[in-house]
PDB file of C-alpha atoms in Angstrom:
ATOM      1  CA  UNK A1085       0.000   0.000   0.000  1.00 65.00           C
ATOM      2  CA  UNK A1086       0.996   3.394  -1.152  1.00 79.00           C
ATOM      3  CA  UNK A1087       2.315   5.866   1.883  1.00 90.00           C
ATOM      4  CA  UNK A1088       0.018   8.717  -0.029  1.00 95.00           C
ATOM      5  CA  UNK A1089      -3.214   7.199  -1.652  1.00 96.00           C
ATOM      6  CA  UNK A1090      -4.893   9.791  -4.151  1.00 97.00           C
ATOM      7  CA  UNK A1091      -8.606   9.611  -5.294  1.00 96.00           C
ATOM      8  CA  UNK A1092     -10.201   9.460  -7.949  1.00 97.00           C
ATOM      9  CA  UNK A1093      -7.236   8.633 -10.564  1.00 95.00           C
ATOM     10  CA  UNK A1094      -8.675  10.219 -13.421  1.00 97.00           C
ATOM     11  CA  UNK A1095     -12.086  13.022 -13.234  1.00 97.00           C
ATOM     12  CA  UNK A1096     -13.864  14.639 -16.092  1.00 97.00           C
ATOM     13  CA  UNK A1097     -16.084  17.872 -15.506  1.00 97.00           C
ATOM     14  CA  UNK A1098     -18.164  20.113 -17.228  1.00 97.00           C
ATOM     15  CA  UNK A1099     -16.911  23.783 -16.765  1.00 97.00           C
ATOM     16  CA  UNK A1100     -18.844  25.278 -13.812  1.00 97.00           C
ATOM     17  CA  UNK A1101     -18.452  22.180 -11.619  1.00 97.00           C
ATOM     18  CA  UNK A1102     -17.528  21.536  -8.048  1.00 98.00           C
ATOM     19  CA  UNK A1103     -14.550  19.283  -7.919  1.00 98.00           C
ATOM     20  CA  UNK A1104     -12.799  17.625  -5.134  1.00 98.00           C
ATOM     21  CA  UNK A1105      -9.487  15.409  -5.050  1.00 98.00           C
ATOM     22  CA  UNK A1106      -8.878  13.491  -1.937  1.00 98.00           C
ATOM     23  CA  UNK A1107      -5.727  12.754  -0.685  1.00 98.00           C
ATOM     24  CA  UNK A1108      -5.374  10.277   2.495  1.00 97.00           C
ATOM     25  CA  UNK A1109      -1.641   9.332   4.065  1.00 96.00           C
ATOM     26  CA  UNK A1110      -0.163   6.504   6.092  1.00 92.00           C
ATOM     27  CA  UNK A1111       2.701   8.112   7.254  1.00 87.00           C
ATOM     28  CA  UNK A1112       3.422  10.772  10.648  1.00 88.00           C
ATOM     29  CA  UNK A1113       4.237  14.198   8.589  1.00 90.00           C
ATOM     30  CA  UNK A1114       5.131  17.515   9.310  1.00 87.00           C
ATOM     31  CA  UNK A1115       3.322  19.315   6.071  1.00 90.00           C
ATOM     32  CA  UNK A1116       1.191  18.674   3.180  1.00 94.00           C
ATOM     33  CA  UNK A1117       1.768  20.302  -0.254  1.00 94.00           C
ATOM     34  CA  UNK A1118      -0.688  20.073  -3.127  1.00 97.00           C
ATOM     35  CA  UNK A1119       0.917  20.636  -6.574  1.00 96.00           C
ATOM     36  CA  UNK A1120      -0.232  21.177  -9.766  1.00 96.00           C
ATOM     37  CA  UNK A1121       1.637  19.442 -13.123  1.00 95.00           C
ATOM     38  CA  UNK A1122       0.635  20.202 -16.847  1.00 90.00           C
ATOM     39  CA  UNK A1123       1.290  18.828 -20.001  1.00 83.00           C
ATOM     40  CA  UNK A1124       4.807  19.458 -20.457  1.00 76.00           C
ATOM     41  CA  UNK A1125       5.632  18.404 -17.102  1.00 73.00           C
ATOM     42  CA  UNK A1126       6.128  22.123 -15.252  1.00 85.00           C
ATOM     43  CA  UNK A1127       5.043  21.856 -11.523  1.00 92.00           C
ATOM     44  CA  UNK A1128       3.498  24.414  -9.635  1.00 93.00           C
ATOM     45  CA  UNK A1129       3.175  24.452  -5.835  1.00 92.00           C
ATOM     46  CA  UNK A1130      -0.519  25.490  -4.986  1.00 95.00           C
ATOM     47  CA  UNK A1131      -0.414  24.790  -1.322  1.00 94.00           C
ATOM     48  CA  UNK A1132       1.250  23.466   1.663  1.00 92.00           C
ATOM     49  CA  UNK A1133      -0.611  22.757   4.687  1.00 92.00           C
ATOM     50  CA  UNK A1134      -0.214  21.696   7.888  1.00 90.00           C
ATOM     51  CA  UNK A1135      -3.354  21.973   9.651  1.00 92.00           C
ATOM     52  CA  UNK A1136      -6.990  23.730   8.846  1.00 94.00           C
ATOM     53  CA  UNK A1137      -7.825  25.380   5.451  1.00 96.00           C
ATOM     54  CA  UNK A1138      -6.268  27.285   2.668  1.00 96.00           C
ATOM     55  CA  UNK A1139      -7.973  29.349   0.082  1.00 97.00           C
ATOM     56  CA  UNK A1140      -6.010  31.152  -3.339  1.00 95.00           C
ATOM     57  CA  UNK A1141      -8.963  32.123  -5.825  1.00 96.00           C
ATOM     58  CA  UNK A1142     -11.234  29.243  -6.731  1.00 97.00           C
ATOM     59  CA  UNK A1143      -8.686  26.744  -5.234  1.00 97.00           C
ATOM     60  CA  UNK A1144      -9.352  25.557  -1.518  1.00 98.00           C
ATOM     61  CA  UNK A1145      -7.583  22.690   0.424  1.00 98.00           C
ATOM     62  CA  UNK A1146      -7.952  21.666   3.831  1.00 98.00           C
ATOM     63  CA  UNK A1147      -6.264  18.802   6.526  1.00 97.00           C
ATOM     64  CA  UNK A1148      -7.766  16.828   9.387  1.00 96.00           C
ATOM     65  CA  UNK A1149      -4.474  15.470  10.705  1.00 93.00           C
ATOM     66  CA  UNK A1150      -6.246  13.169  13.317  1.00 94.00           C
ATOM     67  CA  UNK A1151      -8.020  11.421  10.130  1.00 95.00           C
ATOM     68  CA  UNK A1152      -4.754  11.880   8.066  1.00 95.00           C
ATOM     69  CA  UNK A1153      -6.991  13.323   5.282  1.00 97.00           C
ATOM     70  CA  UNK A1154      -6.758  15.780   2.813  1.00 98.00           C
ATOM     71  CA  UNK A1155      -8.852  17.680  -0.192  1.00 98.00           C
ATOM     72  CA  UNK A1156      -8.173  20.011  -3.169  1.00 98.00           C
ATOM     73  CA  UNK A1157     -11.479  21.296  -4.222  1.00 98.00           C
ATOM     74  CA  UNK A1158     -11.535  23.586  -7.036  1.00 98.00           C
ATOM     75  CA  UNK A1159     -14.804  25.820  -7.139  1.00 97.00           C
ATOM     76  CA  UNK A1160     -16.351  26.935 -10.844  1.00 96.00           C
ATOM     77  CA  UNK A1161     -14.116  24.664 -12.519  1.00 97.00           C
ATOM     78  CA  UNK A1162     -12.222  25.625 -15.941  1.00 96.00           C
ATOM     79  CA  UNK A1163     -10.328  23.821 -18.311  1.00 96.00           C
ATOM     80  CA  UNK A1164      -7.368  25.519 -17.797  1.00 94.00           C
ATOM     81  CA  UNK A1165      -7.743  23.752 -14.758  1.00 96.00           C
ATOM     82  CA  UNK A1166      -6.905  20.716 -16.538  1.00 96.00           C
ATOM     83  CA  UNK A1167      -3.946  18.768 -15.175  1.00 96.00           C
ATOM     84  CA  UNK A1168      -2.603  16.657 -12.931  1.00 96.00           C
ATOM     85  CA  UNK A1169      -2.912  17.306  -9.626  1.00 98.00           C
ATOM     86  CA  UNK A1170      -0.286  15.830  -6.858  1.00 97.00           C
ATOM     87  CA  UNK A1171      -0.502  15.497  -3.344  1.00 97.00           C
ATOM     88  CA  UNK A1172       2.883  14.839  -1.424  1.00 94.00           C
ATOM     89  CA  UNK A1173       3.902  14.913   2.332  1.00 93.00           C
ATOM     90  CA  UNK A1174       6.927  15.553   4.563  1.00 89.00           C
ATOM     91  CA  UNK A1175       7.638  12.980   6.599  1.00 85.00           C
ATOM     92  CA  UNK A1176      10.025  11.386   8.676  1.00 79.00           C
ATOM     93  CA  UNK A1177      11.158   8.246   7.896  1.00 71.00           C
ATOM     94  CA  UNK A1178      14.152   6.223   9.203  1.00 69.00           C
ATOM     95  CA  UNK A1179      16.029   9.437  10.643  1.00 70.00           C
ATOM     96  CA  UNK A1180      15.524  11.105   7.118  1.00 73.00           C
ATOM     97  CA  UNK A1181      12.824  13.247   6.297  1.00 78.00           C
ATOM     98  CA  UNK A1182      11.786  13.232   2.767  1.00 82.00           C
ATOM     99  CA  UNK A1183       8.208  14.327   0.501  1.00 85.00           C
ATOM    100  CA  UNK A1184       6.420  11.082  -0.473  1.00 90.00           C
ATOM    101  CA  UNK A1185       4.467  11.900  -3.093  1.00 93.00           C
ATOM    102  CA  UNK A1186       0.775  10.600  -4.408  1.00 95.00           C
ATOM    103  CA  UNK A1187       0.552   9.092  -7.573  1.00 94.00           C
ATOM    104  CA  UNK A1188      -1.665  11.961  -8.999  1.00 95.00           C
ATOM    105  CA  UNK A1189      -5.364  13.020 -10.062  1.00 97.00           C
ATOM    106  CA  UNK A1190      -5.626  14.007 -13.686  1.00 96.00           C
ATOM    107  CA  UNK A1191      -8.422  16.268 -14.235  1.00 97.00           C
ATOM    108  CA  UNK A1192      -9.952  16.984 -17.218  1.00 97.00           C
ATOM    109  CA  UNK A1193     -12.231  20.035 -17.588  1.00 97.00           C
ATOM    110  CA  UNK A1194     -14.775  20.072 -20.700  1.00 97.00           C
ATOM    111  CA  UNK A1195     -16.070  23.203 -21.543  1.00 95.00           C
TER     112      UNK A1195
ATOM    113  CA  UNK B 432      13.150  37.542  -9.874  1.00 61.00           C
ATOM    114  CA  UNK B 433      14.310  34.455 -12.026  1.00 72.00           C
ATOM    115  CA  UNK B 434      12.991  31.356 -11.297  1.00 91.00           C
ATOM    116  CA  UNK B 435      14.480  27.764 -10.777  1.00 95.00           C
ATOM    117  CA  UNK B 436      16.620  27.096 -14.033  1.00 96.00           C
ATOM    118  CA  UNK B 437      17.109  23.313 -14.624  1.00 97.00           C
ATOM    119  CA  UNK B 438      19.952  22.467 -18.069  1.00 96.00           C
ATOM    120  CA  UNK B 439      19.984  20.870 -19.667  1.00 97.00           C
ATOM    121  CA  UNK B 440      15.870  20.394 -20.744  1.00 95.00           C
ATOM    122  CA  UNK B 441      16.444  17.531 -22.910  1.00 96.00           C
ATOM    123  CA  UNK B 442      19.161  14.873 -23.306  1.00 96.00           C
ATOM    124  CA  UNK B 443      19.800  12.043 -24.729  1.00 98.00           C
ATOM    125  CA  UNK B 444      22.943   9.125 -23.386  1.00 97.00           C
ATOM    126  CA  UNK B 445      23.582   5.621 -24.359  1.00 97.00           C
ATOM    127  CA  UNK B 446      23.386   3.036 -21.771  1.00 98.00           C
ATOM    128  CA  UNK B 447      26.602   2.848 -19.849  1.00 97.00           C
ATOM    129  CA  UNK B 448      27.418   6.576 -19.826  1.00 98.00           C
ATOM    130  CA  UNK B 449      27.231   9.046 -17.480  1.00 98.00           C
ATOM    131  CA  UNK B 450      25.550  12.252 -17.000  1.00 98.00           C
ATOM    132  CA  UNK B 451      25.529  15.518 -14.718  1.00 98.00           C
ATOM    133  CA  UNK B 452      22.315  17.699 -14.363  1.00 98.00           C
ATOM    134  CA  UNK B 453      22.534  21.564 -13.003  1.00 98.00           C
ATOM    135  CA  UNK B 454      19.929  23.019 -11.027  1.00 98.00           C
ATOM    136  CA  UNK B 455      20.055  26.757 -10.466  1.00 97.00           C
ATOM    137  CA  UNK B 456      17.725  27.610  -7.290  1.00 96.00           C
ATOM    138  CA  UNK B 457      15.756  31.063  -7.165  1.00 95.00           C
ATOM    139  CA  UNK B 458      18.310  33.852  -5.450  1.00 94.00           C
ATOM    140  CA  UNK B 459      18.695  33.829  -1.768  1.00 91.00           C
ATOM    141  CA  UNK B 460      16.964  29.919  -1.802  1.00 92.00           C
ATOM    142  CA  UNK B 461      19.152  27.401  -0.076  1.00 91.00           C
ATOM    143  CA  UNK B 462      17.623  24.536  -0.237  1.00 92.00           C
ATOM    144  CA  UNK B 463      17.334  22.383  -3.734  1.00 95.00           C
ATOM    145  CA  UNK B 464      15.476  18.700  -3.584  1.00 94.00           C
ATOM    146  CA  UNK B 465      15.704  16.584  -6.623  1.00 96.00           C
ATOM    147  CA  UNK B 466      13.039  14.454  -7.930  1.00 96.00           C
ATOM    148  CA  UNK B 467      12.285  11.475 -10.693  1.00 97.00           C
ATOM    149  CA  UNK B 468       9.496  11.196 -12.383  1.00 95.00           C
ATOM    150  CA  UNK B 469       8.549   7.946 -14.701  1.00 94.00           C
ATOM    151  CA  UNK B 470       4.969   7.019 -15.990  1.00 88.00           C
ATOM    152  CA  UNK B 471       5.487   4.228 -13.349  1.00 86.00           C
ATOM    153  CA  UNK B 472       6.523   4.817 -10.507  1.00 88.00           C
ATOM    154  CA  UNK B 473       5.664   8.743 -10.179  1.00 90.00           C
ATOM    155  CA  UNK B 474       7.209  11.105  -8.543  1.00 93.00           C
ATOM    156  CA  UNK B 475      10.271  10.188  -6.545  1.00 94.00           C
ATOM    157  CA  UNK B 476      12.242  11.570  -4.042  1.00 92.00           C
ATOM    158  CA  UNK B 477      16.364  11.672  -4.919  1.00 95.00           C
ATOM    159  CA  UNK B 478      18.073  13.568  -2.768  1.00 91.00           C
ATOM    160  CA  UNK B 479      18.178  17.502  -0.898  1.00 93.00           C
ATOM    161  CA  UNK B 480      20.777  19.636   0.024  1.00 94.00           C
ATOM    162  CA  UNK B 481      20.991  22.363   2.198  1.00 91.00           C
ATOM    163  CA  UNK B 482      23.839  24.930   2.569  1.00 89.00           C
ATOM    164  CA  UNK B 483      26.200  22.683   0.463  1.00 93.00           C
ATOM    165  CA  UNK B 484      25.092  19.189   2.877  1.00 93.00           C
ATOM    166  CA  UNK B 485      23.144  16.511   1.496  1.00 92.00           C
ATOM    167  CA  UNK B 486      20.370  16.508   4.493  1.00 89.00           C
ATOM    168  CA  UNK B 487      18.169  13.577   3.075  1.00 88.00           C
ATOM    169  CA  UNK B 488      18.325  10.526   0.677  1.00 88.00           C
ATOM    170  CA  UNK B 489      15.550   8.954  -1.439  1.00 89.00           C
ATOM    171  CA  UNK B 490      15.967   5.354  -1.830  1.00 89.00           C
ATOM    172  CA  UNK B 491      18.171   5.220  -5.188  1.00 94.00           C
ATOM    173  CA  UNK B 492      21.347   3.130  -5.976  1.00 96.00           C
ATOM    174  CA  UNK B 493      24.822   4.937  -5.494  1.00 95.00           C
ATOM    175  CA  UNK B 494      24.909   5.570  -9.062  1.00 97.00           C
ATOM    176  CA  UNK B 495      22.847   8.484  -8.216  1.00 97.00           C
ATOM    177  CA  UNK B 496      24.738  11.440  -6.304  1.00 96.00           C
ATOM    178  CA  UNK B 497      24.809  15.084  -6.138  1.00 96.00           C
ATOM    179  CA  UNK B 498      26.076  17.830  -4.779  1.00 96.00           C
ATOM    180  CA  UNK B 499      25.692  21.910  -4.136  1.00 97.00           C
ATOM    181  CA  UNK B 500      27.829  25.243  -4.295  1.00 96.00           C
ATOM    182  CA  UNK B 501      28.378  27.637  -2.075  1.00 94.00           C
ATOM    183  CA  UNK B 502      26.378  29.246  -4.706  1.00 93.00           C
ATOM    184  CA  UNK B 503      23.720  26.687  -3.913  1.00 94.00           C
ATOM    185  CA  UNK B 504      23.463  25.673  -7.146  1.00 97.00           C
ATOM    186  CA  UNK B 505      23.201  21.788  -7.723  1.00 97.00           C
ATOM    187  CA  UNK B 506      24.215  19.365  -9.753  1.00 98.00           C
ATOM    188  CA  UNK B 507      22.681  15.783 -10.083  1.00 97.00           C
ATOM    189  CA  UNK B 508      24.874  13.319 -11.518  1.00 98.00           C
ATOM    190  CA  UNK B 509      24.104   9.738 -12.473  1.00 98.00           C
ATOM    191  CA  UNK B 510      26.969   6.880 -13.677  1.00 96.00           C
ATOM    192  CA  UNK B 511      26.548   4.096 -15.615  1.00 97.00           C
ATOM    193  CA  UNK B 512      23.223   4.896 -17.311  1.00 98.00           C
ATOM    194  CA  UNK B 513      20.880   2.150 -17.420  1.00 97.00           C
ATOM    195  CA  UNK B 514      17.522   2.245 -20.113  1.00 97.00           C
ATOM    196  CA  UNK B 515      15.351   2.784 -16.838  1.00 96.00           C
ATOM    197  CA  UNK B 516      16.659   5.688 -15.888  1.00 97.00           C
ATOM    198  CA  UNK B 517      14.524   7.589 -18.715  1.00 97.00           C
ATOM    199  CA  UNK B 518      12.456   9.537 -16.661  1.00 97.00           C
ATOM    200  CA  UNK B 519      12.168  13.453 -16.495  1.00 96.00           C
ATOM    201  CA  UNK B 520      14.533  14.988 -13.450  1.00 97.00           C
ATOM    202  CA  UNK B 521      12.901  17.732 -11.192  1.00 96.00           C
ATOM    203  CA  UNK B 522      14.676  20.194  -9.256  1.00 95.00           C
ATOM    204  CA  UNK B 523      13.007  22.169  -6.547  1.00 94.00           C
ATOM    205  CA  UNK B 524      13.732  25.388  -4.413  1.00 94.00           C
ATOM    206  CA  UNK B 525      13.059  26.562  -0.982  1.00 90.00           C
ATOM    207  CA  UNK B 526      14.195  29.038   1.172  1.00 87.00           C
ATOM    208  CA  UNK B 527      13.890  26.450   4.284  1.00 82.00           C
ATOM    209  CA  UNK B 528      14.457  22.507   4.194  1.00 77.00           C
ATOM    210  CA  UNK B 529      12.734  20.611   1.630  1.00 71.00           C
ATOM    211  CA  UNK B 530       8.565  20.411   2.480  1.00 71.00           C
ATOM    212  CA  UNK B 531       8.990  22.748   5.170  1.00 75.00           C
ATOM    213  CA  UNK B 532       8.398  25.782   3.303  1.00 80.00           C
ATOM    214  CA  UNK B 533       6.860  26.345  -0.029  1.00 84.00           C
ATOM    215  CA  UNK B 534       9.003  24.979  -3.107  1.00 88.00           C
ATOM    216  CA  UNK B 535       9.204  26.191  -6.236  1.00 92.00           C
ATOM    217  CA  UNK B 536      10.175  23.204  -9.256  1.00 93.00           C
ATOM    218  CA  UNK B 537      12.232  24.272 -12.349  1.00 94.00           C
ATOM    219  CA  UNK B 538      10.526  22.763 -15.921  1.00 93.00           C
ATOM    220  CA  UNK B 539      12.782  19.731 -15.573  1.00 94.00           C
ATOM    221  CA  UNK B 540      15.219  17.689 -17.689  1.00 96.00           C
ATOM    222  CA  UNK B 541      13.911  14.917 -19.520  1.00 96.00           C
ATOM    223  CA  UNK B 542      16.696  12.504 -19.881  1.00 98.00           C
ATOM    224  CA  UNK B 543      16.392   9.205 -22.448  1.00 97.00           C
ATOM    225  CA  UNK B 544      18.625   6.664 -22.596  1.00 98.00           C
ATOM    226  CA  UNK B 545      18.833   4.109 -25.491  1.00 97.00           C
TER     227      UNK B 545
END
């Protein structure tokens, strides 16, 4: 079993639609980053977290560390929201901390 | 300000060779992480460095090593290429330790090796 499990794999939405990744961990960690990767493979750091909520624009994410659960939700979706969208984690592992990352959510946007 | 400059952005190395990656961080950042990324396997951590000490390891063969400036610039390098280390190589910023503070990821090299 993956340290970082990501869910769904793969969502399609209309433009205008309420969209939420989940992200759920294994692992004791000291933050949470969600990223964002399009085609082309550039990555862009939306947020790190390490407890409560987050808000930039249409893009919210919050933690409940006691449930070791995360979620991206992206509000009046857009497809240049289209990507991939990865959730990794700091943790510390065997006297070295490292970022364990998800395996992704790649969202497609219609308009 | 100029952000995190990864060269070269594509390459190409026969099996067997060897090959060094630079990573130049965004001013006044001085930490740099480096990641691999295959279709399989995802995103992987490599290795960070911090003020010119490796502070963390992924779990990579020796073939894989690295080091930083007192520039903090990095460089990745990796010996005796094999085909399955194809994969595009991330580099990543931050003015704290890796995952501690925000980091911001250069466009990558995408290395092939046939």
């Amino acid at each position: 079993k993956n340290e970082v499990e990501q869910s769904p794999q793969n969502l399609t939405a209309q433009e205008g639609e309420f969209i939420t990744i989940n992200c759920s961990y294994s692992v004791g960690i000291s933050a949470l980053h969600w990223l964002q990767q399009h085609p082309g493979g550039g990555i862009v750091s939306l947020f790190m977290l390490s407890s409560g909520k987050k808000k930039h624009g249409r893009l919210i994410a919050t933690i409940n560390i006691q449930e070791k659960h995360s979620s991206l939700h992206i509000t009046a979706s857009h497809p240049r929201d289209s990507a991939v969208y990865i959730c990794a984690v700091r943790s510390l592992q065997g006297g070295s901390e490292k970022l364990v990352f998800g395996k992704g959510t790649k969202l497609t946007v219609n308009p | 300000k100029a952000g995190v400059t990864q060269t070269p952005r594509y390459l190409i190395k026969t099996r067997g060779q060897q090959v060094t990656l630079s990573c130049s961080p965004i001013s006044g950042h001085r930490s740099v992480s480096w990641y691999q990324q295959t279709p399989g396997q995802g995103l992987q951590f490599l290795f960070e460095y911090f003020s010119e000490t490796q502070r963390n390891k992924g779990n990579f063969p020796g073939r894989f090593s690295g080091r930083q400036f007192s520039n903090s610039r990095s460089e990745m390098n990796v010996s005796t290429l094999e085909l399955g280390d194809s994969a595009l190589y991330l580099c990543a910023s931050s003015s704290g330790p890796a995952g501690s503070t925000e980091a911001f990821f250069g466009q990558g090299t995408r290395l092939t090796v046939v």
